[in-house]
Structures are given as structure tokens and as C-alpha cells.
Coordinates of C-alpha atoms in Angstrom, one line a residue:
X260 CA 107.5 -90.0 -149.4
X261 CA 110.4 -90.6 -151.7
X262 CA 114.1 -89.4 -151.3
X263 CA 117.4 -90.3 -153.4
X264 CA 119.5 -93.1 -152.3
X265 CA 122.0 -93.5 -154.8
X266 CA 121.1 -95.1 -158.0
X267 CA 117.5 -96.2 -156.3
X268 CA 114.1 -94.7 -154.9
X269 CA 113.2 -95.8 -151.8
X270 CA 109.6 -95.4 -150.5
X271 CA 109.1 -96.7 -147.0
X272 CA 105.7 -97.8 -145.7
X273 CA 105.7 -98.8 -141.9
X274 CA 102.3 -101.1 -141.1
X275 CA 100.6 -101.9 -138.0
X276 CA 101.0 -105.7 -137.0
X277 CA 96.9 -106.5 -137.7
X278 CA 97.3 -106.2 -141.4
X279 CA 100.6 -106.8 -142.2
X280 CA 99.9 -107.2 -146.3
X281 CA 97.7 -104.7 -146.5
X282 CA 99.9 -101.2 -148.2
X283 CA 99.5 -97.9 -149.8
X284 CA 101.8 -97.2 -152.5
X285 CA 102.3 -94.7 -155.1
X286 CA 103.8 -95.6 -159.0
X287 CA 106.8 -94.1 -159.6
X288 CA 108.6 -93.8 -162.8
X289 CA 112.7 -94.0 -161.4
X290 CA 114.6 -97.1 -162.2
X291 CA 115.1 -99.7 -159.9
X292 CA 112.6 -98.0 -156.7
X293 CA 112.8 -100.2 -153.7
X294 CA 109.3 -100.7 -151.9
X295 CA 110.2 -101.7 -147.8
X296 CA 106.8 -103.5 -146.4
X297 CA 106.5 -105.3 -142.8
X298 CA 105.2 -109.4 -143.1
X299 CA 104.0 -111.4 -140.2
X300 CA 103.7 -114.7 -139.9
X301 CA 101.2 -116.3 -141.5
X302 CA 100.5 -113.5 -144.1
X303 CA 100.6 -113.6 -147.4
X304 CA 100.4 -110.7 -150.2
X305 CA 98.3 -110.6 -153.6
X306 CA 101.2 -108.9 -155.3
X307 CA 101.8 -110.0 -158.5
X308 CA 105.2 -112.1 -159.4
X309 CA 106.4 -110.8 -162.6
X310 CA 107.9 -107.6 -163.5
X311 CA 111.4 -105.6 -162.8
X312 CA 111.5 -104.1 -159.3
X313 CA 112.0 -105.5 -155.7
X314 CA 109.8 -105.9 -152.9
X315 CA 111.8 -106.0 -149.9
X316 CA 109.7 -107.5 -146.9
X317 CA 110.8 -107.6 -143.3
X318 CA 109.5 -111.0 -141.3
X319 CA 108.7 -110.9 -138.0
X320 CA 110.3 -114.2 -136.8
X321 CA 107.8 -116.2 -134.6
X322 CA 110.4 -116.6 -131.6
X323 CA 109.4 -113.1 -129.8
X324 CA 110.4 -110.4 -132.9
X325 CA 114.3 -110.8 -132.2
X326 CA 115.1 -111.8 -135.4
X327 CA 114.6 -110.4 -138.6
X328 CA 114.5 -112.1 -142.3
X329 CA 114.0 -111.0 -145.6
X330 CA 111.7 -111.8 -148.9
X331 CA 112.5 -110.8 -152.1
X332 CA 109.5 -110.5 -154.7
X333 CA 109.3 -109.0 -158.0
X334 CA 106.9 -106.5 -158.8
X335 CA 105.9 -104.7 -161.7
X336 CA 106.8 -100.8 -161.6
X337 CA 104.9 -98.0 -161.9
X338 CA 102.2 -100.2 -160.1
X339 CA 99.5 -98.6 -157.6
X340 CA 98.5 -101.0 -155.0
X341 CA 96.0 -99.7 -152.1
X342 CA 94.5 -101.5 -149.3
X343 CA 93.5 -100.6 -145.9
X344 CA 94.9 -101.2 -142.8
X345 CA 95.1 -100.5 -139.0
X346 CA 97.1 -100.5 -135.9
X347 CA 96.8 -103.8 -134.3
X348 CA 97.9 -104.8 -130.8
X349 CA 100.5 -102.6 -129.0
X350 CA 101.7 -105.6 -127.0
X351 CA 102.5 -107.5 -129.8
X352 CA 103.9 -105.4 -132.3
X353 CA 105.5 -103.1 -130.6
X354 CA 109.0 -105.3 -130.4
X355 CA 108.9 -105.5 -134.1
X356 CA 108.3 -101.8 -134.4
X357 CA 110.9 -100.8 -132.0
X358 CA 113.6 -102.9 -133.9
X359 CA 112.3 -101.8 -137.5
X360 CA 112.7 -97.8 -136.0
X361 CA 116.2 -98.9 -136.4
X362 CA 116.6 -99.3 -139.7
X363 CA 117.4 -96.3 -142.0
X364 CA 114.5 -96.9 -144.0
X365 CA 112.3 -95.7 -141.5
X366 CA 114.2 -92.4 -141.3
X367 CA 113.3 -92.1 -144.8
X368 CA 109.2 -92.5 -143.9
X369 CA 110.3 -90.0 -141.4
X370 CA 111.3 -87.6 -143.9
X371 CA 108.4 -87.9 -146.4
X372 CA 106.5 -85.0 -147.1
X373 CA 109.1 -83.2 -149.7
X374 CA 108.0 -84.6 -152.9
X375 CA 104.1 -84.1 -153.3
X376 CA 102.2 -81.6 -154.8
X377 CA 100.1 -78.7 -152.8
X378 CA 97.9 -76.4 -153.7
X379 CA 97.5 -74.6 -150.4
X380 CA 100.1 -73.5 -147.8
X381 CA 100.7 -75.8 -144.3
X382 CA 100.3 -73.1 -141.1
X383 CA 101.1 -75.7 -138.3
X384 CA 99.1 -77.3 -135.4
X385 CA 96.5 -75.6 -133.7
X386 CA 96.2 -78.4 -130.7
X387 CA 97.3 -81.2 -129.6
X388 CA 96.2 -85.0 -128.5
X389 CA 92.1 -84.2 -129.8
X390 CA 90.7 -86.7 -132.2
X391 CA 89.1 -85.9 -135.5
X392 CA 88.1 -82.3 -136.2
X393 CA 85.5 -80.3 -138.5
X394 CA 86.1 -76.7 -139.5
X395 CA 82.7 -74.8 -140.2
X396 CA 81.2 -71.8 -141.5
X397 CA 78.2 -70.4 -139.8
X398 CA 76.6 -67.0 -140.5
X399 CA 79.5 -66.0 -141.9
X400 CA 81.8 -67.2 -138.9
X401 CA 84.8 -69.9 -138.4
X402 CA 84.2 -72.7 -135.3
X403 CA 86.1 -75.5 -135.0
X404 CA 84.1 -79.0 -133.8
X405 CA 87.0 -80.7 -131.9
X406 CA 86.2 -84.9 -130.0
X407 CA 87.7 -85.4 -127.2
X408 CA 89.4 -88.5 -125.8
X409 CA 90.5 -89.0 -122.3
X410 CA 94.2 -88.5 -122.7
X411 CA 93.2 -85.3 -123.5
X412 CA 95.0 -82.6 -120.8
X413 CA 92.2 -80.3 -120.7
X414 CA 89.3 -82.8 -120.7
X415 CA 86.2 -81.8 -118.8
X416 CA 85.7 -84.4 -116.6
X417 CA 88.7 -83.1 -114.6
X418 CA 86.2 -80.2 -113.0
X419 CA 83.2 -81.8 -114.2
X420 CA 81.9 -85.4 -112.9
X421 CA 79.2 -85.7 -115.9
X422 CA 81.8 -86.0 -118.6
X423 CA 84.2 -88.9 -116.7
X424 CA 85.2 -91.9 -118.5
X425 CA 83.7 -90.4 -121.5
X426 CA 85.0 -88.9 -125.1
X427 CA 82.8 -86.2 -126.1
X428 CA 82.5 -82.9 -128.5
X429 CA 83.0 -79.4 -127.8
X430 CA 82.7 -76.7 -130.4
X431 CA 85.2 -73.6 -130.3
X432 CA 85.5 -70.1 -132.0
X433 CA 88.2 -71.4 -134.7
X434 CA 90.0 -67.7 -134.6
X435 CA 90.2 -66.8 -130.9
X436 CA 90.0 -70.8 -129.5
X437 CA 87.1 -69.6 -127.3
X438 CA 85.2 -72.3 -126.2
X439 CA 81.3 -71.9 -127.1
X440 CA 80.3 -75.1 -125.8
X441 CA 80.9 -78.9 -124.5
X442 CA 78.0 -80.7 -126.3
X443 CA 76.9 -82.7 -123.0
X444 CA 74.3 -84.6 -125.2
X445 CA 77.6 -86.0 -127.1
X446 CA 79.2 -87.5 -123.9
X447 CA 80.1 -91.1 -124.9
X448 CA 79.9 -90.4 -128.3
X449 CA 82.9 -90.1 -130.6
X450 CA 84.1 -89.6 -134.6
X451 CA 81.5 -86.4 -134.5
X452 CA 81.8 -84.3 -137.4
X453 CA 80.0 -81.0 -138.3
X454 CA 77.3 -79.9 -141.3
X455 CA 75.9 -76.6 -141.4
X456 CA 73.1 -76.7 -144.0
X457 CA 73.7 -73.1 -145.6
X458 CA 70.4 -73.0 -147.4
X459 CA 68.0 -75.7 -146.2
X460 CA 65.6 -76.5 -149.3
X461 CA 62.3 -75.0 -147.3
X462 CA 64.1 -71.5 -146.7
X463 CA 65.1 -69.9 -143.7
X464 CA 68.7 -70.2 -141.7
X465 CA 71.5 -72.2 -141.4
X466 CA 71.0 -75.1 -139.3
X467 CA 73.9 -76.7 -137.7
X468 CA 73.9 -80.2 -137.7
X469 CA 76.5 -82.7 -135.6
X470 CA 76.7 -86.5 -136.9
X471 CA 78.9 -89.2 -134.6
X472 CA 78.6 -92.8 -133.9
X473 CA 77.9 -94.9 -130.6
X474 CA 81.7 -95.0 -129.6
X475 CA 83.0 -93.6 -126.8
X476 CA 87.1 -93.1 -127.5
X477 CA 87.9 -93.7 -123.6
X478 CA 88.1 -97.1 -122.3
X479 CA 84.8 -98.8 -120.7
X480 CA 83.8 -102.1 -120.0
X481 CA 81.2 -102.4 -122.8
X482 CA 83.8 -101.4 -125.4
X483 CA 84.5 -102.9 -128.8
X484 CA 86.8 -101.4 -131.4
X485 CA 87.3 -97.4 -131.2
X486 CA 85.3 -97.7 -128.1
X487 CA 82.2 -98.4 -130.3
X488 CA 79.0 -100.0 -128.5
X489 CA 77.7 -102.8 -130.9
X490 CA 76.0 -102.0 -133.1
X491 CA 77.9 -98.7 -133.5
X492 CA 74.7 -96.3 -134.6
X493 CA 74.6 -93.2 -136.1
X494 CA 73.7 -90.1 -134.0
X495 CA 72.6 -87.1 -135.4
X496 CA 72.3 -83.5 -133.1
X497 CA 70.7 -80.4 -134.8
X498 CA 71.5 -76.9 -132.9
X499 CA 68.2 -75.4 -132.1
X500 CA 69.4 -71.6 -131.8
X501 CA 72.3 -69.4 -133.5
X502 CA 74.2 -69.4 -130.0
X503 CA 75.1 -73.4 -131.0
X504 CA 75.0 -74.2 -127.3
X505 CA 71.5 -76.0 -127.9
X506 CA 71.1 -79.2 -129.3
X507 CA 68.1 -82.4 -129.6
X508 CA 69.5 -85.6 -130.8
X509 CA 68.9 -89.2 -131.6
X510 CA 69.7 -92.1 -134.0
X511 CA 69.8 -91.3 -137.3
X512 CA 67.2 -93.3 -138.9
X513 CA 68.1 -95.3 -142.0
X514 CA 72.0 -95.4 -141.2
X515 CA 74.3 -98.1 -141.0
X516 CA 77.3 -99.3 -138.7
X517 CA 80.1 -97.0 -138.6
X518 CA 83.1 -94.9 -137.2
X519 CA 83.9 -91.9 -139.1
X520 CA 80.6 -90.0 -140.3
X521 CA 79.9 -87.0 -142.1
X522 CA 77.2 -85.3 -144.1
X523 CA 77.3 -82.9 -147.3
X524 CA 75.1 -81.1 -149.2
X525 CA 74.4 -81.9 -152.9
X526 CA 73.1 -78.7 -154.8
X527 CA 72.9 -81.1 -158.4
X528 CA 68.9 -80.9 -159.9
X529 CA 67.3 -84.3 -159.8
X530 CA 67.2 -84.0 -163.6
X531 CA 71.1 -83.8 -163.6
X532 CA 71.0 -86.7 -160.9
X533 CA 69.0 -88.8 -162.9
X534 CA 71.0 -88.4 -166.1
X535 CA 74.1 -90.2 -164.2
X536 CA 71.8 -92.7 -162.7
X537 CA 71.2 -91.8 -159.3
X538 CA 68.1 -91.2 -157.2
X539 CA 66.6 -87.7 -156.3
X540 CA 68.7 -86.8 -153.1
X541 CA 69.7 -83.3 -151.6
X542 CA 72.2 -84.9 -149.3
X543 CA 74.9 -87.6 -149.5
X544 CA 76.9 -89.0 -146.0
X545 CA 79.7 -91.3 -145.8
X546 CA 80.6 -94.0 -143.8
X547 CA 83.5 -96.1 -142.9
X548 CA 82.3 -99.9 -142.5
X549 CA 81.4 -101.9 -145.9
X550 CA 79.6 -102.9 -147.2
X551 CA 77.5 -99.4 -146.7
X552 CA 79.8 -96.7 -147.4
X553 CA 77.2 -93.5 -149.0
X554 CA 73.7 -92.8 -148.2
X555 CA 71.8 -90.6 -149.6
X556 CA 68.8 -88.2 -148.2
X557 CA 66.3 -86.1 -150.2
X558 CA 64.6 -84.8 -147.3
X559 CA 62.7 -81.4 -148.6
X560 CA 62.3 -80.4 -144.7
X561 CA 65.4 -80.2 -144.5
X562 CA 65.0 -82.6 -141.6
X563 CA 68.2 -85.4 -141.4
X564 CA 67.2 -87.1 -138.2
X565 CA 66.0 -90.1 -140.9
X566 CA 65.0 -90.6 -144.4
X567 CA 68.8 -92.1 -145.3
X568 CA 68.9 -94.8 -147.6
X569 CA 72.0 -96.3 -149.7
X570 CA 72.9 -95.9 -153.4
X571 CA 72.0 -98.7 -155.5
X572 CA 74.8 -100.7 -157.3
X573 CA 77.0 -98.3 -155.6
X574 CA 80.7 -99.3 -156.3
X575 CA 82.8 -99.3 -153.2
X576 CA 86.3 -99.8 -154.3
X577 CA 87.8 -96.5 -155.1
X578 CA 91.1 -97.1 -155.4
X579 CA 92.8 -95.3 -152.2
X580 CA 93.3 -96.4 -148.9
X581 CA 90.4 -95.6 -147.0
X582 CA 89.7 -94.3 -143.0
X583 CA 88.8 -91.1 -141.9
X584 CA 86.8 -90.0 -144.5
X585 CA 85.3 -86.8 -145.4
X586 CA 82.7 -86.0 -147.9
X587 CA 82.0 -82.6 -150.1
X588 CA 79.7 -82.3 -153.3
X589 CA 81.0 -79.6 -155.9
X590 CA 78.9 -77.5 -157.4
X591 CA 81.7 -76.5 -159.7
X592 CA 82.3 -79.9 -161.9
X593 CA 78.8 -81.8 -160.5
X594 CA 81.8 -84.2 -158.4
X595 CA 81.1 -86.2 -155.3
X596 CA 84.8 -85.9 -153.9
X597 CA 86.1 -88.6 -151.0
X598 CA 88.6 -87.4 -149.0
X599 CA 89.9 -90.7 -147.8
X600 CA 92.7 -92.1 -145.5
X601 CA 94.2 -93.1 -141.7
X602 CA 97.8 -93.1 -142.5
X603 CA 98.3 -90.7 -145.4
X604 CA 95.3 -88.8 -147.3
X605 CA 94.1 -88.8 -150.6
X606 CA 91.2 -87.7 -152.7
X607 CA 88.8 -89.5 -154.7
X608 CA 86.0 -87.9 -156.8
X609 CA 82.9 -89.6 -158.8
X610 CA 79.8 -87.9 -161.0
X611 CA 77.5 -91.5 -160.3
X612 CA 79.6 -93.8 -157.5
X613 CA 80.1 -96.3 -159.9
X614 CA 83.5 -95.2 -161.7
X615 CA 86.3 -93.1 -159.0
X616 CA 88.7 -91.1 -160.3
X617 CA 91.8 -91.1 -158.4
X618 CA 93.8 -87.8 -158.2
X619 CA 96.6 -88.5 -160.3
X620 CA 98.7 -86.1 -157.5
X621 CA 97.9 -88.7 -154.9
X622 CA 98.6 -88.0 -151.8
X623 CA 96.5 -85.1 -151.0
X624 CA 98.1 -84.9 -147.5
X625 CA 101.4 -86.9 -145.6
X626 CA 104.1 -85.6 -142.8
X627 CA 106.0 -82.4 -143.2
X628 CA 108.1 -80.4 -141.1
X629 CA 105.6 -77.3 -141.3
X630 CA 103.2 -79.6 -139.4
X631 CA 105.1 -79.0 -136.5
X632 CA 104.5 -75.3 -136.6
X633 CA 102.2 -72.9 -134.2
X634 CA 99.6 -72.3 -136.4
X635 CA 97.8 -68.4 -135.8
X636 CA 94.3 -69.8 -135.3
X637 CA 92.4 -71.0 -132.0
X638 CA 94.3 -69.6 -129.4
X639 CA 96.9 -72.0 -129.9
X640 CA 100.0 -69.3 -129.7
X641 CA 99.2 -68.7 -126.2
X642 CA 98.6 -72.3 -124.9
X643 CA 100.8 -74.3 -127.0
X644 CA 104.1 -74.4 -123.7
X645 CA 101.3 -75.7 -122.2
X646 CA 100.0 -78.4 -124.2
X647 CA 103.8 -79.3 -124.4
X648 CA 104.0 -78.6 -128.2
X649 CA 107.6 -77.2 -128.3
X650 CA 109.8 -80.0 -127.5
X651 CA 107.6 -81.6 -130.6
X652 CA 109.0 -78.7 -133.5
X653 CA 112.1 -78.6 -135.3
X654 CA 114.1 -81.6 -135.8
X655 CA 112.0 -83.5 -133.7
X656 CA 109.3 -83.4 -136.0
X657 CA 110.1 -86.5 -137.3
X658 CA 109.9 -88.5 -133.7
X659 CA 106.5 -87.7 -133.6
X660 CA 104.8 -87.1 -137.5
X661 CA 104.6 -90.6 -139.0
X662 CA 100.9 -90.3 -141.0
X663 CA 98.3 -87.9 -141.8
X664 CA 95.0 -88.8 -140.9
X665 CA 91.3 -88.0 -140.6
X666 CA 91.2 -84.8 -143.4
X667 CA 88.2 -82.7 -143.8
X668 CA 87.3 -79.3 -145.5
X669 CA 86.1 -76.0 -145.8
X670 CA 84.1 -74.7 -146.9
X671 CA 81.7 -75.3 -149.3
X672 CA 79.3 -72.1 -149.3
X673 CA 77.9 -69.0 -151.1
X674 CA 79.7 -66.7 -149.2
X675 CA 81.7 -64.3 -151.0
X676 CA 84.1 -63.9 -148.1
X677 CA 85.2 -67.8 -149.2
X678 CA 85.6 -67.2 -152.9
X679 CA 89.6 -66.7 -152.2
X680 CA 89.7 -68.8 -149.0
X681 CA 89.9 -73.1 -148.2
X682 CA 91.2 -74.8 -145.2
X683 CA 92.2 -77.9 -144.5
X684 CA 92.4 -79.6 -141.4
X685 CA 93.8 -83.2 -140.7
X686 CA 95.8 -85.5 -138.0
X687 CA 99.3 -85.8 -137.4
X688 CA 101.0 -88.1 -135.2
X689 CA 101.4 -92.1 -134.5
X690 CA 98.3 -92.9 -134.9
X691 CA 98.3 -94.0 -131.0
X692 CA 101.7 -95.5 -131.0
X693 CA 104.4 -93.9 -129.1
X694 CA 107.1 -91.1 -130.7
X695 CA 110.7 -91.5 -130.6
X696 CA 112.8 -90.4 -127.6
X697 CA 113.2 -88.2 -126.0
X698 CA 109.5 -87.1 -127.0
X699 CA 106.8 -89.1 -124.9
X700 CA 103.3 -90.2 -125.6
X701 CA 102.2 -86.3 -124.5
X702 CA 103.4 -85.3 -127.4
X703 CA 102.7 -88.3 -130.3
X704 CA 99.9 -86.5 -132.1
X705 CA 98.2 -82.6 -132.9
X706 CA 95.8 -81.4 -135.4
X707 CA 96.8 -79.4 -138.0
X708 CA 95.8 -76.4 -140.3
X709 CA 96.9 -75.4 -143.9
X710 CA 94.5 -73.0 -146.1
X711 CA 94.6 -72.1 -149.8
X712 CA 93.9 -68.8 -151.7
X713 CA 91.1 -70.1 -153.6
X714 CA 87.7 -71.7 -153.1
X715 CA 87.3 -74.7 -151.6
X716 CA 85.9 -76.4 -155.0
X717 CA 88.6 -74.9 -157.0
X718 CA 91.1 -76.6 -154.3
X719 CA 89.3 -80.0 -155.1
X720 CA 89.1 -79.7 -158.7
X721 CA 92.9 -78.0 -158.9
X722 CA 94.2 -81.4 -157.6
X723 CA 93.0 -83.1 -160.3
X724 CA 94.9 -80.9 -162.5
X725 CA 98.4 -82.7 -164.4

């Protein structure tokens, strides 16, 4: 996210108008880096008022957003100062936004992507305008879980009545992009994310398991934020054959208010557990509403309809922005990793949830040119003209690929076919605003792929690594 300008590194961070103050930026060590952050009225920043570098802030002038001025505040440097933040409302920012698109430093945010460290190797977008998605192993086979909002071109309530008005999840064969099924149980239902308990403690198969919350991503006259119905419950479905075109569902007992969900399996021994302080548990979930971020679960049945119940004295500030979050337990280094973030992604790893460690190669994920490649997985070479993703490649990649969002992971298994093999799968877009011309809300957002030649817990650990 950082590119020379002369004498100075600038790092560009554009904000939605709800939370003007609230940024994510990394500590560099170059002299004199300038840090560009959008103000609103009425706002004020905790940043601290001594040090050697310049915070330049933009003001949105309370006449309408036609006129801009500028605040000057020093700031220690390298600092690392996190806080979340959202898109507010459209209406209202979008003058600011349109004027601030103007200005060459967002052409640099435009451009980020060149300086961070991977370990694994972008293949490109696999579809475009679907919400979050989960990447799966199941009896040795790739599936993709994909939710899908209204805006959506191949939604299913064009042919079928049942899903109208409705976000919903459909689950596809991640190599050919075949569908396998629409979930109808999951109509109204959004932020569903996929856990396929490999080895459920009482023996037996895999059991695929869905999670998702009480929000329905299309627009409804009983809808709060996200499309959430108060008070935003957790759902749980559990596939009841190997053909994954079965479910039974319900409320997952013991959860708490939330968007994002998902659900890991912890291998550790409770003797292990209990040495770092924490409660027998064979399963850990994450949240995305505080003040209840992790439950745990030590259900011996294997059965995750209920039996959640949160960690106590768990320690909820991890350092990162946080959104969209993913969850995986290592069995590698005994780590809890957090793969956290709606505008750029990073990873976060604790033994006990009381002390984070924050990958000192932060960001995990944020906007590259190879994002708006074709990836070769789910079908999406022969459907992509359709879908409208060409006009989105090349040089227009930066109209259109302003944050990285919503990560998860795969996959965290026994299989020896995964020892060499990890995929990652994330967001890329405007987080719902609208691209740059000539490019038009059809084409502000895709999910894309990247995969590593190594295990997925070797992927977590290695970006830990100096």
C-alpha cells in the first residue's frame, strides 16, 4: 500500500463517512511518510500529538462536501494504529468520495498491493458480485459454499418464486463450478460459512456443517443493518447424507448476536487446554459483534446445534481491524489464528485469547492486479464474458479493487493430498460503493482465489516468519 513519491512514503487510506476516525495503518520505517485520512464534522481522532511525521486529514466542509480543508497533526512514526470501520450512507458520502477520487492520493490506494509479503501465489477471480465464500474439503473433494445477494445475475429467484426477495447459499463443485445445490432451508439467511468436521470425536464420517445469521442481504421491510432481523441469531445446518443436498437446521443454542460466523475444529488435549487456561472444548467459533467474539463447544457427539458458551476473561482487542472473520486452530504450533478484516486482511494468532500476536507481515491480503485475473477453478473461464468480468482486468483493475475482504481458508485436514496444497479465498471490490468509469456497479466486486504449495498450517505459521 506504499509507493515512492519523492523524498516521502505515502500510504493512503480512503474511509467510509460513518467512521470517519476510525483507520488501519501499518508502521513504516522511511523518513518523513505522509498518512492521508478522511475527517467529518464533528469527529475527532485519539492520535497522539507528539512525535515527527504528518497526518494529513481531508474535512468534509458542512456546506454540502464542496469544499475541502486540511488538518495537520503530528504523529509518532513507526506507529500502528487499528480500529474498525464501515461504509456509512451512500447519500451522504458519496459527494465527498467522488471529489476525494480526484486527488492523486487515491491513485496511490489504487495501486497498493506491490509492497507486502506472500507466501502463496494470487490465480484471479473465480465469480463475480457473490458475498462471502468458504472453500471445503469433503471426502477428499473441493466445493465451494458461495451467499447470494440479490444483485446477483444468476440468482434463483429469477426461475424460482421460493427464493425472491431473499439472499441465500448455494454450494458448488469448486473445480468444475457445477452446482450441487441451493440450500432452500438458507433462503433469507446470509454471512453462511462452511465446517466439515473431518473426524467427529464419536467416529464415523465427515459431517458437513453450514453456520449463518438471521440476515437476509436483499432489502425487506423488517431489515436492520446487513439485512439482519433483530436479534440477528445464529443458524446452524448439518448435511444429513454425502450427496450435501440434505440439510435440518435451527438456532444454534448458546450463540450470540452476529454477522460473519464460522466454526473450527480444535484438535489440542484438554490437558494442553488447561495448561493455557482455557476450558475443555473441541470446537472454537467466531463472531463479529462485541462484546462476544469466541465461543467454545466441547460437544463429544459431535452435535453443534447447542452446547456454545464464551471464553472466560477472553480479551477482545487483537490489534487489527476486524470484519469478516475467519477462524482455524493449528495443530502445528497449538495457535488459535484470526483471520480478520473488511477493507484489507490480516492475521492474528493466540495459544489462550488473552495475549494476540499480530503478524509482523501485516497485511495478510490487499488489492493487486492479479486479482483481476480468470482464475482456472469453478467454471469461471467459460462464464466469466458473461458475468461481465473483462472490461474489469488490466488497467482497469484499479477502478474497481479498492479493499480485500471477508478471507477464509483451506484446509485444515489429515489428508495427504493437502500436505503441499492451501487456498485462499477473499473479496475484492468497493465494498458496495460504485467503481470508477467507465466500469459500472456490474462490475464493483468478485471473489477471488490464490493457493500456496504448502499446508494450510505451514501457510499460517510461515507468515509469522521475519
Amino acid at each position: 500500500m506504499m509507493v515512492e513519491e519523492g523524498e516521502h512514503t505515502t500510504e493512503t487510506v480512503m474511509l467510509g463517512c460513518a467512521c470517519a476516525c476510525d483507520i488501519a495503518a501499518r508502521a513504516t520505517a522511511t523518513p518523513n511518510p505522509v498518512l492521508h485520512i478522511v475527517f467529518l464534522p464533528g469527529k475527532t481522532c485519539p492520535v497522539p500529538s507528539s512525535g515527527h511525521s504528518t497526518l494529513q486529514g481531508v474535512t468534509q466542509h458542512p456546506n454540502g462536501a464542496t469544499n475541502l480543508s486540511f488538518a495537520h497533526i503530528n504523529i509518532p512514526f513507526p506507529f500502528r494504529f487499528t480500529r474498525h470501520f464501515h461504509r456509512g450512507n451512500a447519500a451522504l458520502c458519496g459527494p465527498l468520495e467522488t471529489m476525494l477520487r480526484a486527488l492523486a492520493g487515491f491513485a496511490l490506494l489504487a495501486a497498493a498491493g506491490a509492497s507486502i509479503r506472500r507466501d502463496y501465489t494470487i490465480r484471479g477471480a473465480i465469480e463475480v458480485d457473490t458475498n462471502e465464500n468458504t472453500i471445503f474439503l469433503f471426502q477428499s473433494k473441493l466445493y465451494l459454499i458461495e451467499n447470494i445477494p440479490c444483485y446477483y445475475s444468476e440468482h434463483a429467484g429469477i426461475w424460482d418464486p421460493a427464493y425472491a426477495n431473499a439472499s441465500y447459499a448455494r454450494i458448488r463443485d469448486f473445480a468444475t463450478g457445477a452446482l450441487i445445490t441451493n440450500v432452500s432451508s438458507s433462503i433469507g439467511f446470509g454471512f453462511v460459512s462452511a465446517f466439515v468436521d473431518e473426524h467427529p470425536p464419536t467416529g464415523g464420517p465427515p459431517v458437513l456443517w453450514l453456520f449463518g445469521s438471521a440476515c437476509n442481504r436483499c432489502p425487506h421491510p423488517k431489515a436492520g443493518p446487513q439485512g439482519c432481523v433483530s436479534p440477528r441469531t445464529v443458524q446452524w445446518w448439518r448435511a444429513t447424507d454425502a450427496t450435501l443436498t440434505n440439510f435440518t437446521t435451527g438456532v444454534a443454542g448458546g450463540t450470540a448476536p452476529t454477522y460473519n460466523v464460522e466454526v473450527a475444529r480444535v484438535t489440542s488435549s484438554p490437558q494442553q487446554q488447561a495448561a493455557v487456561g482455557l476450558p475443555p472444548h473441541n470446537y472454537v467459533m467466531i463472531l463479529e459483534i462485541k462484546p462476544t467474539l469466541f465461543l467454545l463447544n466441547n460437544a463429544v457427539d459431535g452435535d453443534l446445534s447447542s452446547g456454545w458458551f464464551p471464553i472466560p476473561g477472553v480479551n477482545n482487542d487483537f490489534g487489527c481491524p476486524s470484519g469478516g472473520p475467519s477462524i482455524r486452530f493449528s495443530p502445528l504450533d497449538q495457535y488459535y489464528y484470526a483471520i480478520e478484516g473488511g477493507t484489507h486482511v490480516e492475521l492474528v494468532r493466540t495459544r489462550d485469547f488473552q495475549t494476540w500476536e499480530r503478524s509482523p507481515n501485516a497485511p495478510f491480503l490487499e488489492p493487486s492486479e492479479a486479482d483481476a485475473q480468470v482464475a482456472p477453478f469453478a467454471g469461471f473461464p467459460a462464464v466469466a464474458a458473461q458475468r461481465l468480468f473483462p472490461p474489469m482486468s488490466g488497467d482497469n483493475w484499479t477502478k474497481w479493487d479498492h479493499n480485500s475482504n471477508d478471507a477464509d481458508v483451506c484446509c485444515m485436514t489429515t489428508d495427504p493430498a493437502f500436505a503441499t496444497q492451501a487456498y485462499v479465498v477473499y473479496g475484492a471490490g468497493t465494498q458496495g460503493g460504485a467503481p470508477k468509469p467507465p466500469l459500472t456497479k456490474a462490475n464493483h466486486c468478485a471473489n477471488v482465489v490464490a493457493t500456496a504449495n504448502m499446508s494450510l498450517p505451514a501457510l499460517l505459521a510461515r507468515h509469522f516468519e521475519p
